[in-house]
mmCIF file of C-alpha atoms in Angstrom:
data_model
loop_
_atom_site.group_PDB
_atom_site.id
_atom_site.type_symbol
_atom_site.label_atom_id
_atom_site.label_comp_id
_atom_site.label_asym_id
_atom_site.label_seq_id
_atom_site.Cartn_x
_atom_site.Cartn_y
_atom_site.Cartn_z
ATOM 1 C CA MET F 3 -77.610 4.559 67.070
ATOM 2 C CA GLU F 4 -76.194 7.585 65.267
ATOM 3 C CA ASP F 5 -75.702 9.494 68.528
ATOM 4 C CA PHE F 6 -73.359 6.994 70.158
ATOM 5 C CA ILE F 7 -71.722 9.765 72.234
ATOM 6 C CA LYS F 8 -74.846 10.262 74.347
ATOM 7 C CA HIS F 9 -75.307 6.522 74.642
ATOM 8 C CA ASN F 10 -71.710 6.036 75.802
ATOM 9 C CA GLN F 11 -72.005 8.912 78.248
ATOM 10 C CA LYS F 12 -74.967 7.213 79.916
ATOM 11 C CA ALA F 13 -73.229 3.827 79.802
ATOM 12 C CA TRP F 14 -70.165 5.194 81.591
ATOM 13 C CA ASP F 15 -72.283 7.057 84.123
ATOM 14 C CA ASN F 16 -73.821 3.697 84.980
ATOM 15 C CA GLN F 17 -70.426 1.959 85.108
ATOM 16 C CA ALA F 18 -69.169 4.641 87.468
ATOM 17 C CA LYS F 19 -72.154 4.084 89.742
ATOM 18 C CA ALA F 20 -71.404 0.353 89.631
ATOM 19 C CA ASN F 21 -67.806 1.106 90.674
ATOM 20 C CA VAL F 22 -66.160 -0.941 87.901
ATOM 21 C CA ALA F 23 -62.373 -1.262 87.769
ATOM 22 C CA TRP F 24 -61.723 2.040 85.976
ATOM 23 C CA SER F 25 -64.151 3.820 88.341
ATOM 24 C CA GLN F 26 -62.517 2.968 91.652
ATOM 25 C CA PRO F 27 -60.763 6.044 93.072
ATOM 26 C CA VAL F 28 -57.355 5.807 94.680
ATOM 27 C CA SER F 29 -57.286 5.668 98.463
ATOM 28 C CA SER F 30 -56.218 8.471 100.794
ATOM 29 C CA GLU F 31 -53.182 6.350 101.679
ATOM 30 C CA ILE F 32 -52.073 6.275 98.032
ATOM 31 C CA VAL F 33 -52.580 10.035 97.709
ATOM 32 C CA GLN F 34 -50.556 10.710 100.865
ATOM 33 C CA LYS F 35 -47.721 8.521 99.604
ATOM 34 C CA ALA F 36 -47.760 10.433 96.297
ATOM 35 C CA LYS F 37 -47.450 13.710 98.205
ATOM 36 C CA GLN F 38 -44.321 12.253 99.793
ATOM 37 C CA GLY F 39 -42.899 11.241 96.402
ATOM 38 C CA GLU F 40 -43.866 7.552 96.470
ATOM 39 C CA TRP F 41 -46.214 6.819 93.584
ATOM 40 C CA ASP F 42 -47.219 4.722 90.603
ATOM 41 C CA LEU F 43 -49.352 5.779 87.650
ATOM 42 C CA TYR F 44 -51.358 3.358 85.550
ATOM 43 C CA VAL F 45 -52.468 3.665 81.948
ATOM 44 C CA LEU F 46 -51.862 -0.079 81.538
ATOM 45 C CA PRO F 47 -52.479 -2.936 83.971
ATOM 46 C CA THR F 48 -48.829 -2.426 84.958
ATOM 47 C CA PRO F 49 -47.431 0.933 86.179
ATOM 48 C CA ILE F 50 -45.703 3.029 83.563
ATOM 49 C CA ALA F 51 -42.029 3.913 83.921
ATOM 50 C CA LYS F 52 -41.603 7.050 86.013
ATOM 51 C CA ASP F 53 -39.317 8.645 83.440
ATOM 52 C CA TRP F 54 -42.292 8.720 81.076
ATOM 53 C CA ILE F 55 -43.898 11.241 83.434
ATOM 54 C CA GLY F 56 -40.823 13.074 84.668
ATOM 55 C CA GLU F 57 -41.104 16.065 86.974
ATOM 56 C CA VAL F 58 -44.643 17.439 86.898
ATOM 57 C CA LYS F 59 -44.642 19.872 89.811
ATOM 58 C CA GLY F 60 -46.009 23.185 88.573
ATOM 59 C CA LYS F 61 -46.776 21.824 85.100
ATOM 60 C CA LYS F 62 -50.170 21.859 83.413
ATOM 61 C CA VAL F 63 -51.500 18.345 82.888
ATOM 62 C CA LEU F 64 -54.597 17.279 80.972
ATOM 63 C CA CYS F 65 -56.077 13.929 81.988
ATOM 64 C CA LEU F 66 -58.044 13.208 78.828
ATOM 65 C CA ALA F 67 -61.003 10.805 78.988
ATOM 66 C CA SER F 68 -59.314 9.851 82.230
ATOM 67 C CA ALA F 69 -61.842 10.413 85.008
ATOM 68 C CA GLY F 70 -62.546 7.877 87.712
ATOM 69 C CA GLY F 71 -60.369 9.265 90.493
ATOM 70 C CA GLN F 72 -57.183 7.464 89.515
ATOM 71 C CA GLN F 73 -54.576 9.307 87.410
ATOM 72 C CA GLY F 74 -55.693 12.895 88.115
ATOM 73 C CA PRO F 75 -55.396 12.792 91.906
ATOM 74 C CA ILE F 76 -51.934 11.190 91.784
ATOM 75 C CA LEU F 77 -50.647 13.913 89.453
ATOM 76 C CA ALA F 78 -52.260 16.624 91.576
ATOM 77 C CA ALA F 79 -50.610 15.129 94.669
ATOM 78 C CA LEU F 80 -47.276 15.426 92.843
ATOM 79 C CA GLY F 81 -47.885 19.153 92.450
ATOM 80 C CA ALA F 82 -49.192 19.321 88.885
ATOM 81 C CA ASP F 83 -51.903 21.747 87.775
ATOM 82 C CA VAL F 84 -54.439 19.102 86.687
ATOM 83 C CA LEU F 85 -57.548 19.266 84.538
ATOM 84 C CA VAL F 86 -59.553 16.047 84.245
ATOM 85 C CA TYR F 87 -61.650 16.093 81.058
ATOM 86 C CA ASP F 88 -64.187 13.326 80.518
ATOM 87 C CA LEU F 89 -67.538 12.545 78.911
ATOM 88 C CA SER F 90 -69.048 11.028 82.051
ATOM 89 C CA GLU F 91 -70.259 13.293 84.837
ATOM 90 C CA GLU F 92 -70.316 10.379 87.270
ATOM 91 C CA GLN F 93 -66.705 9.527 86.457
ATOM 92 C CA LEU F 94 -65.693 13.154 87.016
ATOM 93 C CA LEU F 95 -67.406 13.155 90.398
ATOM 94 C CA LYS F 96 -64.945 10.454 91.464
ATOM 95 C CA ASP F 97 -62.042 12.853 90.904
ATOM 96 C CA GLN F 98 -63.890 15.660 92.652
ATOM 97 C CA MET F 99 -64.553 13.409 95.628
ATOM 98 C CA VAL F 100 -60.873 12.482 95.972
ATOM 99 C CA ALA F 101 -59.803 16.120 95.635
ATOM 100 C CA GLU F 102 -62.192 17.212 98.399
ATOM 101 C CA ARG F 103 -61.359 14.226 100.591
ATOM 102 C CA ASP F 104 -57.589 14.656 100.377
ATOM 103 C CA GLY F 105 -57.230 18.435 99.960
ATOM 104 C CA LEU F 106 -56.051 18.419 96.342
ATOM 105 C CA GLU F 107 -56.195 21.243 93.808
ATOM 106 C CA LEU F 108 -57.809 19.639 90.760
ATOM 107 C CA LYS F 109 -60.210 20.867 88.098
ATOM 108 C CA ILE F 110 -62.802 18.853 86.194
ATOM 109 C CA MET F 111 -64.547 19.514 82.862
ATOM 110 C CA GLN F 112 -67.149 17.480 81.017
ATOM 111 C CA GLY F 113 -66.707 16.994 77.275
ATOM 112 C CA ASP F 114 -66.025 14.751 74.291
ATOM 113 C CA MET F 115 -62.412 13.646 73.841
ATOM 114 C CA GLY F 116 -62.648 14.431 70.124
ATOM 115 C CA ASP F 117 -63.553 18.064 70.744
ATOM 116 C CA LEU F 118 -61.217 20.118 72.939
ATOM 117 C CA SER F 119 -62.325 23.470 71.509
ATOM 118 C CA ALA F 120 -63.039 24.722 75.042
ATOM 119 C CA LEU F 121 -59.302 24.439 75.796
ATOM 120 C CA GLU F 122 -56.687 26.932 74.638
ATOM 121 C CA ALA F 123 -54.022 25.967 72.135
ATOM 122 C CA THR F 124 -50.490 25.268 73.411
ATOM 123 C CA SER F 125 -51.618 25.356 77.034
ATOM 124 C CA PHE F 126 -50.576 21.953 78.457
ATOM 125 C CA ASP F 127 -47.209 20.378 79.218
ATOM 126 C CA LEU F 128 -48.476 16.808 79.462
ATOM 127 C CA ILE F 129 -51.532 14.798 78.412
ATOM 128 C CA ILE F 130 -52.426 11.489 80.061
ATOM 129 C CA HIS F 131 -54.880 9.561 77.873
ATOM 130 C CA PRO F 132 -55.494 6.046 79.250
ATOM 131 C CA ILE F 133 -57.458 3.387 77.377
ATOM 132 C CA SER F 134 -60.603 5.142 76.174
ATOM 133 C CA ASN F 135 -60.295 5.888 72.468
ATOM 134 C CA LEU F 136 -62.209 2.716 71.667
ATOM 135 C CA TYR F 137 -65.288 4.779 72.562
ATOM 136 C CA ILE F 138 -64.826 7.284 69.735
ATOM 137 C CA ASP F 139 -65.396 6.735 66.029
ATOM 138 C CA ASP F 140 -62.337 8.601 64.712
ATOM 139 C CA VAL F 141 -59.209 8.500 66.862
ATOM 140 C CA ASN F 142 -57.423 10.876 64.502
ATOM 141 C CA LYS F 143 -59.608 13.683 65.892
ATOM 142 C CA VAL F 144 -58.180 12.968 69.324
ATOM 143 C CA TRP F 145 -54.558 13.081 68.151
ATOM 144 C CA LYS F 146 -55.114 16.374 66.309
ATOM 145 C CA GLU F 147 -56.744 17.980 69.326
ATOM 146 C CA CYS F 148 -53.985 16.711 71.635
ATOM 147 C CA PHE F 149 -51.353 18.177 69.337
ATOM 148 C CA ARG F 150 -53.171 21.522 69.285
ATOM 149 C CA VAL F 151 -53.486 21.958 73.046
ATOM 150 C CA LEU F 152 -49.958 20.759 73.912
ATOM 151 C CA LYS F 153 -47.062 23.171 74.197
ATOM 152 C CA GLN F 154 -44.080 22.624 71.926
ATOM 153 C CA GLY F 155 -42.035 19.866 73.536
ATOM 154 C CA GLY F 156 -45.091 18.664 75.457
ATOM 155 C CA LYS F 157 -45.743 14.955 75.894
ATOM 156 C CA LEU F 158 -48.710 12.714 75.194
ATOM 157 C CA ILE F 159 -48.927 9.427 77.080
ATOM 158 C CA SER F 160 -51.700 7.255 75.678
ATOM 159 C CA SER F 161 -52.803 3.648 75.875
ATOM 160 C CA PHE F 162 -55.169 1.529 73.825
ATOM 161 C CA TYR F 163 -56.012 -2.011 72.861
ATOM 162 C CA ASN F 164 -54.166 -3.882 70.164
ATOM 163 C CA PRO F 165 -56.921 -4.049 67.503
ATOM 164 C CA ILE F 166 -56.428 -7.797 67.242
ATOM 165 C CA VAL F 167 -58.845 -8.137 70.188
ATOM 166 C CA PHE F 168 -61.704 -7.018 67.949
ATOM 167 C CA VAL F 169 -61.176 -9.691 65.277
ATOM 168 C CA GLU F 170 -62.365 -12.914 66.881
ATOM 169 C CA ASP F 171 -65.901 -14.253 67.115
ATOM 170 C CA ARG F 172 -67.171 -13.762 70.677
ATOM 171 C CA ASP F 173 -69.233 -16.949 70.796
ATOM 172 C CA PRO F 174 -68.819 -18.288 74.383
ATOM 173 C CA ALA F 175 -68.761 -21.838 73.048
ATOM 174 C CA LEU F 176 -65.596 -21.068 71.075
ATOM 175 C CA LYS F 177 -63.933 -19.476 74.102
ATOM 176 C CA GLU F 178 -64.748 -22.508 76.218
ATOM 177 C CA LYS F 179 -62.915 -24.692 73.691
ATOM 178 C CA GLY F 180 -59.992 -22.251 73.429
ATOM 179 C CA LEU F 181 -60.709 -21.619 69.750
ATOM 180 C CA ILE F 182 -60.204 -18.396 67.828
ATOM 181 C CA ARG F 183 -62.458 -17.908 64.836
ATOM 182 C CA PRO F 184 -61.802 -14.658 62.946
ATOM 183 C CA ARG F 185 -65.071 -12.871 62.237
ATOM 184 C CA PHE F 186 -64.487 -9.115 62.094
ATOM 185 C CA THR F 187 -62.139 -6.903 60.090
ATOM 186 C CA ILE F 188 -60.275 -3.822 61.279
ATOM 187 C CA PRO F 189 -61.329 -1.065 61.599
ATOM 188 C CA TYR F 190 -64.230 -2.403 63.604
ATOM 189 C CA ALA F 191 -67.434 -0.739 64.873
ATOM 190 C CA ASP F 192 -70.262 -2.256 66.896
ATOM 191 C CA GLN F 193 -72.796 -0.262 64.913
ATOM 192 C CA THR F 194 -71.793 -1.686 61.542
ATOM 193 C CA ASP F 195 -70.214 -5.053 62.344
ATOM 194 C CA LEU F 196 -72.641 -6.584 64.813
ATOM 195 C CA SER F 197 -75.890 -7.997 63.526
ATOM 196 C CA PRO F 198 -78.967 -5.828 64.242
ATOM 197 C CA ILE F 199 -80.022 -8.278 66.951
ATOM 198 C CA GLU F 200 -76.568 -8.336 68.578
ATOM 199 C CA LEU F 201 -76.361 -4.548 68.480
ATOM 200 C CA GLN F 202 -79.784 -4.114 70.040
ATOM 201 C CA GLN F 203 -78.949 -6.630 72.755
ATOM 202 C CA LYS F 204 -75.797 -4.671 73.605
ATOM 203 C CA ILE F 205 -77.753 -1.416 73.712
ATOM 204 C CA ASP F 206 -80.437 -2.993 75.896
ATOM 205 C CA ARG F 207 -77.739 -4.169 78.318
ATOM 206 C CA GLY F 208 -76.579 -0.565 78.597
ATOM 207 C CA GLU F 209 -73.061 -1.348 77.381
ATOM 208 C CA ALA F 210 -70.927 1.319 75.736
ATOM 209 C CA LEU F 211 -70.500 1.016 71.966
ATOM 210 C CA VAL F 212 -66.920 0.499 70.848
ATOM 211 C CA PHE F 213 -64.644 0.947 67.852
ATOM 212 C CA GLY F 214 -61.562 -1.101 66.997
ATOM 213 C CA HIS F 215 -59.170 1.314 65.314
ATOM 214 C CA SER F 216 -56.365 0.231 63.026
ATOM 215 C CA LEU F 217 -52.727 0.490 64.083
ATOM 216 C CA GLN F 218 -52.395 2.847 61.139
ATOM 217 C CA ASP F 219 -54.666 5.265 63.010
ATOM 218 C CA LEU F 220 -53.630 4.435 66.569
ATOM 219 C CA ILE F 221 -49.894 4.777 65.949
ATOM 220 C CA GLY F 222 -49.566 6.238 62.456
ATOM 221 C CA GLY F 223 -52.257 8.779 63.322
ATOM 222 C CA GLN F 224 -50.066 10.222 66.046
ATOM 223 C CA THR F 225 -47.159 10.786 63.681
ATOM 224 C CA LYS F 226 -49.529 12.196 61.054
ATOM 225 C CA ALA F 227 -50.759 14.724 63.616
ATOM 226 C CA GLY F 228 -47.153 15.820 64.159
ATOM 227 C CA PHE F 229 -46.026 13.736 67.124
ATOM 228 C CA ALA F 230 -42.798 11.785 67.406
ATOM 229 C CA ILE F 231 -43.268 8.499 69.288
ATOM 230 C CA ILE F 232 -40.305 8.159 71.636
ATOM 231 C CA ALA F 233 -41.310 5.154 73.766
ATOM 232 C CA TYR F 234 -43.541 2.094 73.431
ATOM 233 C CA GLU F 235 -44.803 -0.455 75.967
ATOM 234 C CA GLU F 236 -47.068 -3.513 75.927
ATOM 235 C CA ALA F 237 -48.830 -5.367 78.744
ATOM 236 C CA TRP F 238 -50.770 -8.587 79.133
ATOM 237 C CA GLN F 239 -54.467 -8.640 79.953
ATOM 238 C CA PRO F 240 -54.567 -9.785 83.609
ATOM 239 C CA ASN F 241 -58.176 -10.957 83.242
ATOM 240 C CA PRO F 242 -58.421 -12.414 79.718
ATOM 241 C CA ARG F 243 -61.780 -11.770 78.088
ATOM 242 C CA PHE F 244 -60.899 -13.232 74.704
ATOM 243 C CA VAL F 245 -58.840 -16.276 73.707
ATOM 244 C CA ILE F 246 -56.285 -14.042 71.969
ATOM 245 C CA ASP F 247 -55.502 -12.367 75.326
ATOM 246 C CA THR F 248 -53.669 -15.527 76.393
ATOM 247 C CA TYR F 249 -51.348 -15.473 73.362
ATOM 248 C CA ILE F 250 -50.251 -11.861 72.964
ATOM 249 C CA PRO F 251 -50.063 -8.770 75.190
ATOM 250 C CA THR F 252 -53.107 -6.829 74.029
ATOM 251 C CA PHE F 253 -52.496 -3.525 75.839
ATOM 252 C CA ILE F 254 -50.317 -0.896 74.160
ATOM 253 C CA ALA F 255 -48.968 2.401 75.498
ATOM 254 C CA THR F 256 -47.023 5.090 73.681
ATOM 255 C CA GLN F 257 -45.120 8.157 74.803
ATOM 256 C CA SER F 258 -45.074 10.892 72.159
ATOM 257 C CA ILE F 259 -43.664 14.391 71.978
ATOM 258 C CA LYS F 260 -44.867 17.459 70.119
ATOM 259 C CA LEU F 261 -41.910 18.581 68.051
#
């Protein structure tokens, strides 16, 4: 599975068709409320503080690996000039549907989050990058590209999993007993850390392949790219998948600025 990008593209197309949680577009009612100034934006299970976003009317916003008809339409309803950039065509169609349904000005573009070469340097005021960098092998590529396309003083709002979620053995019998048995080290990758049988089973199920990046890359990588992290937030997993989710908030969000 060297070409995991194509595999993940197909996996997310299928998830979008299945209307999973991150593929359920906002309603017309939510869009109309946003047009009237009443809104929430989610990159975590909980809404982010509104001062993280600030005033976006007339500003250029990149929703990076953020399709699904959720963040982009809200920002467009607030008057931002929005481009939704995502690997999955089916996910992008969700944003297009909402834009057509609710009369929003919103652009979509298909592409890999680690390659923004189709976008001009210093052209965006804000990037919204919700949990998605677990689907790319090198998150540092994402931070570098975000830094390049942001204007000076522009902000990057990103979210990701605490890598601790990738450490424990996923044996259902252990979860049933409430036991955590460390099995994997960080950084983690399905392709190298799962057994050949486990990997093939995941591929056969059509699941996206994931990477558990280190905090050194998730947080330190932003500062290495040139960002200053000015705010930090954590949130609990509302639907725990792993035992560790019941002991520590495993969602992380950061607000960074291009100096």
